[in-house]
Short mmCIF file of C-alpha atoms in Angstrom, two decimals:
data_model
loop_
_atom_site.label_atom_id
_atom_site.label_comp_id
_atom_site.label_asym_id
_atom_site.label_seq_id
_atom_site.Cartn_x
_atom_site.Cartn_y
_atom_site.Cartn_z
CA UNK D 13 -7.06 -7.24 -22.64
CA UNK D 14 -6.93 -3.41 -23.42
CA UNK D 15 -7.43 -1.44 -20.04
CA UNK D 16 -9.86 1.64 -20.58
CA UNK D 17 -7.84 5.26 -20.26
CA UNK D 18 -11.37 7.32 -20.41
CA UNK D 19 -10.90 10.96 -22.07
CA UNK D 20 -13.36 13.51 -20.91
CA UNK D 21 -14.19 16.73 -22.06
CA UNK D 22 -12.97 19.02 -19.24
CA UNK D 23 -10.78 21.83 -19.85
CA UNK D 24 -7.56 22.22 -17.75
CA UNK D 25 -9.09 24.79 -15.67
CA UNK D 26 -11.87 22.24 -14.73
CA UNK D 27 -9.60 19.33 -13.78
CA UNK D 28 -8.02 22.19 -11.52
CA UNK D 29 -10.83 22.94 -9.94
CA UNK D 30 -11.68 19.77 -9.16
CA UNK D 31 -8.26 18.35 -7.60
CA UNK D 32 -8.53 22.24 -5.03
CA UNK D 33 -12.51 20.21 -4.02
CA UNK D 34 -10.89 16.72 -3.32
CA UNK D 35 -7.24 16.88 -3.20
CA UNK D 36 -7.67 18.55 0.51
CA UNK D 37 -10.07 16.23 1.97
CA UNK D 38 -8.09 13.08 0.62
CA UNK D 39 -5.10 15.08 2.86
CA UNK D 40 -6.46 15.71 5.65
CA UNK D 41 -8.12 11.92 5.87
CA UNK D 42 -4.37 11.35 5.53
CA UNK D 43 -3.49 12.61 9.18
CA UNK D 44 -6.62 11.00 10.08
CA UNK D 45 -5.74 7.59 9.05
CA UNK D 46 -2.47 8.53 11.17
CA UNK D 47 -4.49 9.51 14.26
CA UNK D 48 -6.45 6.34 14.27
CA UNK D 49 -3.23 4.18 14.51
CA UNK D 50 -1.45 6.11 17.10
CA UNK D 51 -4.24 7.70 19.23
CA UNK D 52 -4.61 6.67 23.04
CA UNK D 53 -8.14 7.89 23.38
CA UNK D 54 -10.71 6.06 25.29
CA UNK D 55 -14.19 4.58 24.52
CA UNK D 56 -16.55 8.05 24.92
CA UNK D 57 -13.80 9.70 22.59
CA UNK D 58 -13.37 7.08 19.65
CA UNK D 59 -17.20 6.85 19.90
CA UNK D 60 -17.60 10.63 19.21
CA UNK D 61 -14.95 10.40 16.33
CA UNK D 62 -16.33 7.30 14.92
CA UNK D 63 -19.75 9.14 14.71
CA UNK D 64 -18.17 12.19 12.62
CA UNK D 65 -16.46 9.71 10.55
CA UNK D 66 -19.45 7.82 9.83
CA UNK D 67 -20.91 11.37 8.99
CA UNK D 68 -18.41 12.45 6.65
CA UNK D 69 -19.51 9.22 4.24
CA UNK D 70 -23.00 9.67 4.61
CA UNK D 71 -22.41 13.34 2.98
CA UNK D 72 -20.35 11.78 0.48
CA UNK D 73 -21.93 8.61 -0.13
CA UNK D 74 -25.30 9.52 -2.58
CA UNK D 75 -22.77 10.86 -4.98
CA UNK D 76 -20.60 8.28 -5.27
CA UNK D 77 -19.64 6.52 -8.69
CA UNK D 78 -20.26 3.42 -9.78
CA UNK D 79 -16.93 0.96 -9.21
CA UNK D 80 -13.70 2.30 -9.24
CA UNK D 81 -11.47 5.92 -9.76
CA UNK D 82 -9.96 4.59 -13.34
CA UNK D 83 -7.66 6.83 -15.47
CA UNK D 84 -8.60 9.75 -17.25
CA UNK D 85 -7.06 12.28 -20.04
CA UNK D 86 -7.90 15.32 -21.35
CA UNK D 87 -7.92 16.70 -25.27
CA UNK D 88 -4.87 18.23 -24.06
CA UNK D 89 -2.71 15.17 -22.57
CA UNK D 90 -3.56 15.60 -19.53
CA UNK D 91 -4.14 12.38 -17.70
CA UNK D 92 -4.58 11.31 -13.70
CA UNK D 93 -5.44 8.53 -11.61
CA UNK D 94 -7.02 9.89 -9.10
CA UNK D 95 -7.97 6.45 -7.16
CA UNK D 96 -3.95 4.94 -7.84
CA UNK D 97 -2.79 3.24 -4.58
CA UNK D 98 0.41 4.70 -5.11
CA UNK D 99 -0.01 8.19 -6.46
CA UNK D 100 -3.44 8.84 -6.10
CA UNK D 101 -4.64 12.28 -4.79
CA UNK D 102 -7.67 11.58 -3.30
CA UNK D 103 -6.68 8.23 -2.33
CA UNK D 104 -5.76 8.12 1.02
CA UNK D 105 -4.06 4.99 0.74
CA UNK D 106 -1.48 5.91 -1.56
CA UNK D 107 1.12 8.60 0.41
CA UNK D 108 0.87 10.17 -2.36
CA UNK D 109 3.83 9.82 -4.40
CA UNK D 110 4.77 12.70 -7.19
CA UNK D 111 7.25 10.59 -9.67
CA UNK D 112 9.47 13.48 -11.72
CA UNK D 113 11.05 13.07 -14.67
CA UNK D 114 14.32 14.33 -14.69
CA UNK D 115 15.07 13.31 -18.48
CA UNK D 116 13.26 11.02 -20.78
CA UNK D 117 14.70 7.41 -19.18
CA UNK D 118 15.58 9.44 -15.70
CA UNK D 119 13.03 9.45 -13.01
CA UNK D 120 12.87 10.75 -8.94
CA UNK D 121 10.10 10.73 -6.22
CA UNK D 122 10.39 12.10 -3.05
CA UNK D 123 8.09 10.83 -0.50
CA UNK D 124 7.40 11.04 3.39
CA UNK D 125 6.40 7.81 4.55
CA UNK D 126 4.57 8.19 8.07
CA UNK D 127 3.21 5.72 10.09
CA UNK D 128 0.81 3.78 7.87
CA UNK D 129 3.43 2.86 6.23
CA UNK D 130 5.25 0.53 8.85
CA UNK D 131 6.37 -2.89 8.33
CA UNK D 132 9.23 -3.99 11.11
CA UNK D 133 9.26 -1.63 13.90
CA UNK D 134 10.09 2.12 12.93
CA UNK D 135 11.08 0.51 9.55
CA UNK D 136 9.19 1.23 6.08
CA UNK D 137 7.21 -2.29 5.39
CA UNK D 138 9.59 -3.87 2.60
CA UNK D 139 6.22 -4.55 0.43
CA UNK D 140 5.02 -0.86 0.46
CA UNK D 141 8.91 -0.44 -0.81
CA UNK D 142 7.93 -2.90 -3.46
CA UNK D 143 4.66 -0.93 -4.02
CA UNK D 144 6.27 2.63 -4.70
CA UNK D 145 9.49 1.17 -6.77
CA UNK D 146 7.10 -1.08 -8.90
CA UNK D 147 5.36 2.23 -9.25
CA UNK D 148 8.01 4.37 -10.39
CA UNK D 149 9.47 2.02 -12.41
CA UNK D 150 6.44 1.62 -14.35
CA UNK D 151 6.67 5.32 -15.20
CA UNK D 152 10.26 5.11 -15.95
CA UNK D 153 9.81 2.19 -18.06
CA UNK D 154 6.90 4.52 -20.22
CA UNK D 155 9.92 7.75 -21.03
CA UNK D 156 7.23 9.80 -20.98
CA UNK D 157 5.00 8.35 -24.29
CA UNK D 158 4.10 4.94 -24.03
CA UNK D 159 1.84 2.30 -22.02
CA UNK D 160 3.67 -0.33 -20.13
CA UNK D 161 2.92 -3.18 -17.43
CA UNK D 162 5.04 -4.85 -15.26
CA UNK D 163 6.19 -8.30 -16.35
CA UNK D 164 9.24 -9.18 -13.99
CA UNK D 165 10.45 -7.70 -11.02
CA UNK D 166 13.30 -8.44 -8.90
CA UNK D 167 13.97 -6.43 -5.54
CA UNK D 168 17.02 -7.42 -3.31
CA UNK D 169 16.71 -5.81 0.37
CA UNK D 170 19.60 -4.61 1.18
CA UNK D 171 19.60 -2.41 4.22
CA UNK D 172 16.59 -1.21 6.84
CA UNK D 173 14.56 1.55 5.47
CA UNK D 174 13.66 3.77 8.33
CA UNK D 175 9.98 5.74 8.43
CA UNK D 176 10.07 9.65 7.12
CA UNK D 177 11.26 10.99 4.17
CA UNK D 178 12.64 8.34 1.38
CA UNK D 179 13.91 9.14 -1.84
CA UNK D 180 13.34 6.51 -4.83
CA UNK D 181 15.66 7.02 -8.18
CA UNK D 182 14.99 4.72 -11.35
CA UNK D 183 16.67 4.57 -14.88
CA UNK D 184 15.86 3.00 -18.22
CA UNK D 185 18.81 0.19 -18.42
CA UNK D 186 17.89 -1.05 -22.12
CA UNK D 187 15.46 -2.00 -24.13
CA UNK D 188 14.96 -5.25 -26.62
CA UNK D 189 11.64 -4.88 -29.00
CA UNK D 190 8.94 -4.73 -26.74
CA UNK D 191 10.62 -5.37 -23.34
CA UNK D 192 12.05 -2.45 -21.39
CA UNK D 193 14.45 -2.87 -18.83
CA UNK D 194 14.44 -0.62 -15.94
CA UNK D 195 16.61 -0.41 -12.32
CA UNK D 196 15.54 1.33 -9.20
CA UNK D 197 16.63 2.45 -5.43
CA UNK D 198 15.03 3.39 -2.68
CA UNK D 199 16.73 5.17 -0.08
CA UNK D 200 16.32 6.57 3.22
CA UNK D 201 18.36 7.53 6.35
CA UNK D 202 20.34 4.21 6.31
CA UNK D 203 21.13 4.46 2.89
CA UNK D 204 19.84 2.45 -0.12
CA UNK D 205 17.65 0.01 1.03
CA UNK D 206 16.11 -1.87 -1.85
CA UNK D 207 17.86 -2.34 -5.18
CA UNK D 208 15.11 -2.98 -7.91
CA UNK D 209 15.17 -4.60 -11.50
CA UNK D 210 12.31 -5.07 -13.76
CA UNK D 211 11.56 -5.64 -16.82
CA UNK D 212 8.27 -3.83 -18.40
CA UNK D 213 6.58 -4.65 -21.56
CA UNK D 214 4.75 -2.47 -23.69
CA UNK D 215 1.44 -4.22 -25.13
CA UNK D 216 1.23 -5.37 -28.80
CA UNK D 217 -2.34 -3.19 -29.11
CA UNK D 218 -0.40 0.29 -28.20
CA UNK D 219 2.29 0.05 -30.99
CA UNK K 12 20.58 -3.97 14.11
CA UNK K 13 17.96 -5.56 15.64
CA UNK K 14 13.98 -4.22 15.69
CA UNK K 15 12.73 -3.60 19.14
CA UNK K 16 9.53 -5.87 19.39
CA UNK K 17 8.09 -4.31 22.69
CA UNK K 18 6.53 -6.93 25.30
CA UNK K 19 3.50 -5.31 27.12
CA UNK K 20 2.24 -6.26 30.44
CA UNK K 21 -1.57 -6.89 29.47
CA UNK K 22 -3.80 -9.71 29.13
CA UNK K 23 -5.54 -10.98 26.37
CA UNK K 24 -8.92 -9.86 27.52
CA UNK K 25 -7.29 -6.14 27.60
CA UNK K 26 -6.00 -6.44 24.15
CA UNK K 27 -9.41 -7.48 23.16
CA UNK K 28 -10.85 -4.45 24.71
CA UNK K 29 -8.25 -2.43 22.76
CA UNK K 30 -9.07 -4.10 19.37
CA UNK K 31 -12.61 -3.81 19.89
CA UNK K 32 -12.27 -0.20 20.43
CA UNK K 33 -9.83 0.93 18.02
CA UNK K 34 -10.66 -1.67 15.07
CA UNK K 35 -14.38 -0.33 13.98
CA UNK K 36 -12.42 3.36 13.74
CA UNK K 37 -10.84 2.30 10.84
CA UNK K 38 -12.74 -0.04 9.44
CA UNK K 39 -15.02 3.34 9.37
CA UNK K 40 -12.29 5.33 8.17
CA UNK K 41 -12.08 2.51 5.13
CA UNK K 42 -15.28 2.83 3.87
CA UNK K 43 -14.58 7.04 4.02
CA UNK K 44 -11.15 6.58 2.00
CA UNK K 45 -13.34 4.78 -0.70
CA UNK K 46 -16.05 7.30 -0.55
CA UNK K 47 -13.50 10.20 -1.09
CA UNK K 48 -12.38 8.62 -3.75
CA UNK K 49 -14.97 7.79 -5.75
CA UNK K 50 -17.73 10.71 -4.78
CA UNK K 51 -19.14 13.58 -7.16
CA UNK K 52 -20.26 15.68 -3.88
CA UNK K 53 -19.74 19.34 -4.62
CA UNK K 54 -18.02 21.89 -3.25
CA UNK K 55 -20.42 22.40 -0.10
CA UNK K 56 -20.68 19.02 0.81
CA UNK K 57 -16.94 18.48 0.50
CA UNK K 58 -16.40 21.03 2.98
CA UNK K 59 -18.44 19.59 5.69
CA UNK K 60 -17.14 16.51 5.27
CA UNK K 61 -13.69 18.18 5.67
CA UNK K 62 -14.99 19.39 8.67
CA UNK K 63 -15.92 16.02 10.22
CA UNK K 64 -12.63 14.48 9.18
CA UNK K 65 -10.77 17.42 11.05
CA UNK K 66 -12.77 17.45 13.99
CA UNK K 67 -12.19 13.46 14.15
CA UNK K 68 -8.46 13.76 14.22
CA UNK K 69 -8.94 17.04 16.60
CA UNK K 70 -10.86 13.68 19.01
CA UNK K 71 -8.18 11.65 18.75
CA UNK K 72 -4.79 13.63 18.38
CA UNK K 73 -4.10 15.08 21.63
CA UNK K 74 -3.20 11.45 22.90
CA UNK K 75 -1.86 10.29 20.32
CA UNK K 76 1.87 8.28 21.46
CA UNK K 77 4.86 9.44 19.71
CA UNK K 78 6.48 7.97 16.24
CA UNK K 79 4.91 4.43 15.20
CA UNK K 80 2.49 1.96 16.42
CA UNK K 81 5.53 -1.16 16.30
CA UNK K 82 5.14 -4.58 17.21
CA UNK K 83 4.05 -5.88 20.48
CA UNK K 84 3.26 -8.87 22.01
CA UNK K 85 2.10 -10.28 26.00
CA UNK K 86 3.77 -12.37 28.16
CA UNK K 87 1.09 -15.29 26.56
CA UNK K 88 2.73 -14.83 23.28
CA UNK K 89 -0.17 -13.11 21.12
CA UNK K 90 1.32 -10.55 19.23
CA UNK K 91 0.07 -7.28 16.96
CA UNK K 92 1.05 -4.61 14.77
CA UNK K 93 -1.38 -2.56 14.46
CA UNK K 94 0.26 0.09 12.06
CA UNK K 95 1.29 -2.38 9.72
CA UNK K 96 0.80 -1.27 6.05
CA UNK K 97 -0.89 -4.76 5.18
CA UNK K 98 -2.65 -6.29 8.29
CA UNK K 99 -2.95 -3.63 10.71
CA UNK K 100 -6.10 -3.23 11.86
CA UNK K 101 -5.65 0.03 12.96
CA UNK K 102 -4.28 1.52 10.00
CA UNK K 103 -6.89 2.37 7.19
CA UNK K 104 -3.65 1.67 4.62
CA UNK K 105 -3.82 -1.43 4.66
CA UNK K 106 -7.07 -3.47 3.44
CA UNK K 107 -6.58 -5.62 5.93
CA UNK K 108 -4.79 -8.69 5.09
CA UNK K 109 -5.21 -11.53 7.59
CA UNK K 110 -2.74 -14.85 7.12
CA UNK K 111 -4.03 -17.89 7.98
CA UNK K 112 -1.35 -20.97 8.68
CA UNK K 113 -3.39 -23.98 7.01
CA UNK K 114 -0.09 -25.79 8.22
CA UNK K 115 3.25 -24.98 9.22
CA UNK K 116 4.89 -24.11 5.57
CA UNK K 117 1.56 -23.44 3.95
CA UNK K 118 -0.29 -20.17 4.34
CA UNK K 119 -3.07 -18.23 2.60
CA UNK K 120 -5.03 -15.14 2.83
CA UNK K 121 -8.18 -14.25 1.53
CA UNK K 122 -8.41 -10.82 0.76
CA UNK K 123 -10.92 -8.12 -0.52
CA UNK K 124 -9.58 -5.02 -2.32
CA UNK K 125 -11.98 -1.94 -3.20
CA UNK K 126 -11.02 0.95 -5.22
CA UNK K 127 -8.46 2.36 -2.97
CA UNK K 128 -6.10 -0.36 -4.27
CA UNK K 129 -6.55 0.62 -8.12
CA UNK K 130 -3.34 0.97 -10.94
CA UNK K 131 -4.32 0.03 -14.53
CA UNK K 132 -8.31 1.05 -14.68
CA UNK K 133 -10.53 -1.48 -12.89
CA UNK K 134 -7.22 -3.75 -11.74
CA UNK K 135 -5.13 -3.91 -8.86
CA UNK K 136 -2.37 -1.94 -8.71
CA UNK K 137 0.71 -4.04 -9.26
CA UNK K 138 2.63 -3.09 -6.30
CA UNK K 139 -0.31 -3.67 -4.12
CA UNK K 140 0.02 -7.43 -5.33
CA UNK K 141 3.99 -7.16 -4.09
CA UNK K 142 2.49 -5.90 -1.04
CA UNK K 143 0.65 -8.48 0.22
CA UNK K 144 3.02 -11.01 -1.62
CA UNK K 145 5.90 -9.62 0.22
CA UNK K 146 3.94 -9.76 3.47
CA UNK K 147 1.94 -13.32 3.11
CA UNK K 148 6.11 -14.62 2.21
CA UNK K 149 7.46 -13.58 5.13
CA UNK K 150 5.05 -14.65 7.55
CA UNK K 151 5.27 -18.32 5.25
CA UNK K 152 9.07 -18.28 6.16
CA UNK K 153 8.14 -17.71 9.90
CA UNK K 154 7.05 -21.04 9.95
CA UNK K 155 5.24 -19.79 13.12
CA UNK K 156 8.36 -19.43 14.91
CA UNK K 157 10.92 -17.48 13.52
CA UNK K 158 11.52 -14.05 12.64
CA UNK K 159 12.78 -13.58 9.31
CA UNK K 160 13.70 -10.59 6.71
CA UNK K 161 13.17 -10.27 2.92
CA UNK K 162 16.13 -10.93 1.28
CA UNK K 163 14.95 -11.43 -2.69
CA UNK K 164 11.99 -11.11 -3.95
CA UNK K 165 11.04 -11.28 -7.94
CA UNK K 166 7.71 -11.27 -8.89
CA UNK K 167 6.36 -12.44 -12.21
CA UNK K 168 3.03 -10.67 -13.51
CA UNK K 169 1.45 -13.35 -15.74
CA UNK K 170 -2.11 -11.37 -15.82
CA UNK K 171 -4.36 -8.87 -15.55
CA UNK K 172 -5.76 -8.96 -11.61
CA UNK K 173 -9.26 -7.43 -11.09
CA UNK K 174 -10.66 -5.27 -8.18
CA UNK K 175 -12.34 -7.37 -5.72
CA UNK K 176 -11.63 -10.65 -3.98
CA UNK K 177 -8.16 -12.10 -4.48
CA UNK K 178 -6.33 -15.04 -2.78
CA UNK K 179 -2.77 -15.51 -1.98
CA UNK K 180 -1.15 -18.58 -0.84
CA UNK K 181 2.37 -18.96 0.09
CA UNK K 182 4.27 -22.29 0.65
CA UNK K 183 7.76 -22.96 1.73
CA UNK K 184 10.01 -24.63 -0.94
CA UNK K 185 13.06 -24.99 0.83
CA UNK K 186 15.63 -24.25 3.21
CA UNK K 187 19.06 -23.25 3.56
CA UNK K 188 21.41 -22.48 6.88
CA UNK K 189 19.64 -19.14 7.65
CA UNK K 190 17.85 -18.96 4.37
CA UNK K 191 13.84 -19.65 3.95
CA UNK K 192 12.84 -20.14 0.25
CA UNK K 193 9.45 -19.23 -0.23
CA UNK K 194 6.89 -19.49 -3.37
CA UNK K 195 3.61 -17.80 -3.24
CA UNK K 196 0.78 -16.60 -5.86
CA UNK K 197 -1.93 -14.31 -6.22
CA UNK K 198 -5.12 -15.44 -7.74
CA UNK K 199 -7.91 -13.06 -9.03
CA UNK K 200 -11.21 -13.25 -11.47
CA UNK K 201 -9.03 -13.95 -14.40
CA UNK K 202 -6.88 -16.78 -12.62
CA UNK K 203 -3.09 -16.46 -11.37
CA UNK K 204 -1.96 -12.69 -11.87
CA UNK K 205 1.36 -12.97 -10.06
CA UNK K 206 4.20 -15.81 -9.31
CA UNK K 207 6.36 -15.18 -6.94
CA UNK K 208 9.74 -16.81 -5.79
CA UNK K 209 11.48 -15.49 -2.24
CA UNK K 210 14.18 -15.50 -0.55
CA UNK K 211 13.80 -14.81 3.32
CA UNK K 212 16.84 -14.36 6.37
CA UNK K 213 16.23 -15.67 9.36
CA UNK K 214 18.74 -12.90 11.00
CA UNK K 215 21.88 -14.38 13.34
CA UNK K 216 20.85 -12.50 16.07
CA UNK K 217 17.90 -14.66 16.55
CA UNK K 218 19.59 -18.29 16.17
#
């Protein structure tokens, strides 16, 4: 099955213009979402911030689209995901993650992981680990040009991963026809805490 | 080194009284995370509903406690985490997932995933799926009892796994001194999207 990458006619300029109207509001509903777990407030103050929640999606509601963010592109290559669960900007969910390309099978992302993110006490939740490295490796695995999924992935934990700032590192290992074999770390203040293999494939329809 | 799980002196009717106040926040704030992401409001209407997210977490951050929500648990032996990145109820990151023991090395979870939770177009994000694998696992290798630690985990993607309701189950398949070995899947629209095979630690400071 062939996903649907949708290309709209929107000049760069446009697309710009549209991540200054949502990127901020996605942010800000970022410190929100951390609020919400770590507030102490009582009943007559939740209700009273419940209320302007509850007001914010009734403005945005009427507008909304149909089903989900999907992934767009431009005439000129340029493509986002604006609903991804791991690098989407005006998903609130996703921290959001910026993966860089540091050469064509070379990749880094440096990303603050607050409070939402917390698995064991203080300590990043080993699946959203699994999240972001699946994420970057994905990327990696595509060196810039081509579509891949994820067909295996193997993560050994090897050390705590403490909340705040992480850094994740992945590399293109080899590749054998359609299979592309990728490693990953993440690391934070207790060094590298999850050592990641995985092996993407790149569909028969995109070559 | 060993998390700090902190024992509170409350009783169950208080953490009730907590739950009900602080769980309808975010399952507000969930329904506003999928609005912002899929809404064409304009530039106008964006900014007032910036302005009701900021004067929510203006409500709520002045007693907020420090750091992370954690792990707690009374003196009756229910326990929370209300930050955690997959079942916290608190925490708008996490959809929630809730684990239910159908005995004690079988477990399954029934879970619904909007748009926040997108990779490819229209499917769940891949590392979403590790997510809540990684999480359903190591509450399968609890057995109930005991507190474990990821060790491996490797993750086969056999399919495509559409938005919308999915169902993990997890199952224990064997054990080993302090090792748990744990199978689990991930079932969507278009049948099993994920296998996966784990290896959990029950750590020695808790034997």
């Amino acid at each position: 099955m062939r996903p649907v990458f949708q290309q709209v006619d929107l000049t760069d300029a446009e697309v710009d213009v549209l991540e200054a109207r949502y990127g901020p509001l996605a942010a800000a509903l970022r410190v929100l979402v951390d609020a919400t777990i770590r507030t102490q407030a009582d009943d007559e103050v939740v209700a009273e911030a419940l209320a302007s929640v509850e007001h914010a999606t009734a403005l945005l509601a009427p507008t909304m689209i149909e089903g989900h963010s999907g992934v767009h592109y431009t005439e000129t290559g340029r493509s986002w995901s604006w609903g991804n669960a791991a690098i989407g900007l005006r998903n609130a969910v996703a921290p959001p993650m910026e993966v860089v390309h540091l050469s064509t099978d070379v990749t880094r992302a440096e990303v603050h992981l607050p409070a939402a993110y917390e698995g064991p006490p203080g300590m990043v939740h080993g699946g959203v680990s699994a999240l972001l490295l699946d994420h970057l490796m994905g990327v990696t695995a595509s060196r810039m040009t081509q579509v891949t999924f994820t067909g295996t992935l193997t993560l050994r934990y090897t050390n705590p991963l403490p909340l705040g700032d992480v850094v994740l590192d992945g590399w293109v290992s080899g590749s054998e026809g359609r299979k592309v074999f990728v490693k990953a770390t993440i690391t934070g203040a207790q060094g590298v805490a999850v050592e990641a293999d995985g092996i993407f494939i790149v569909p028969s329809w995109s070559v």
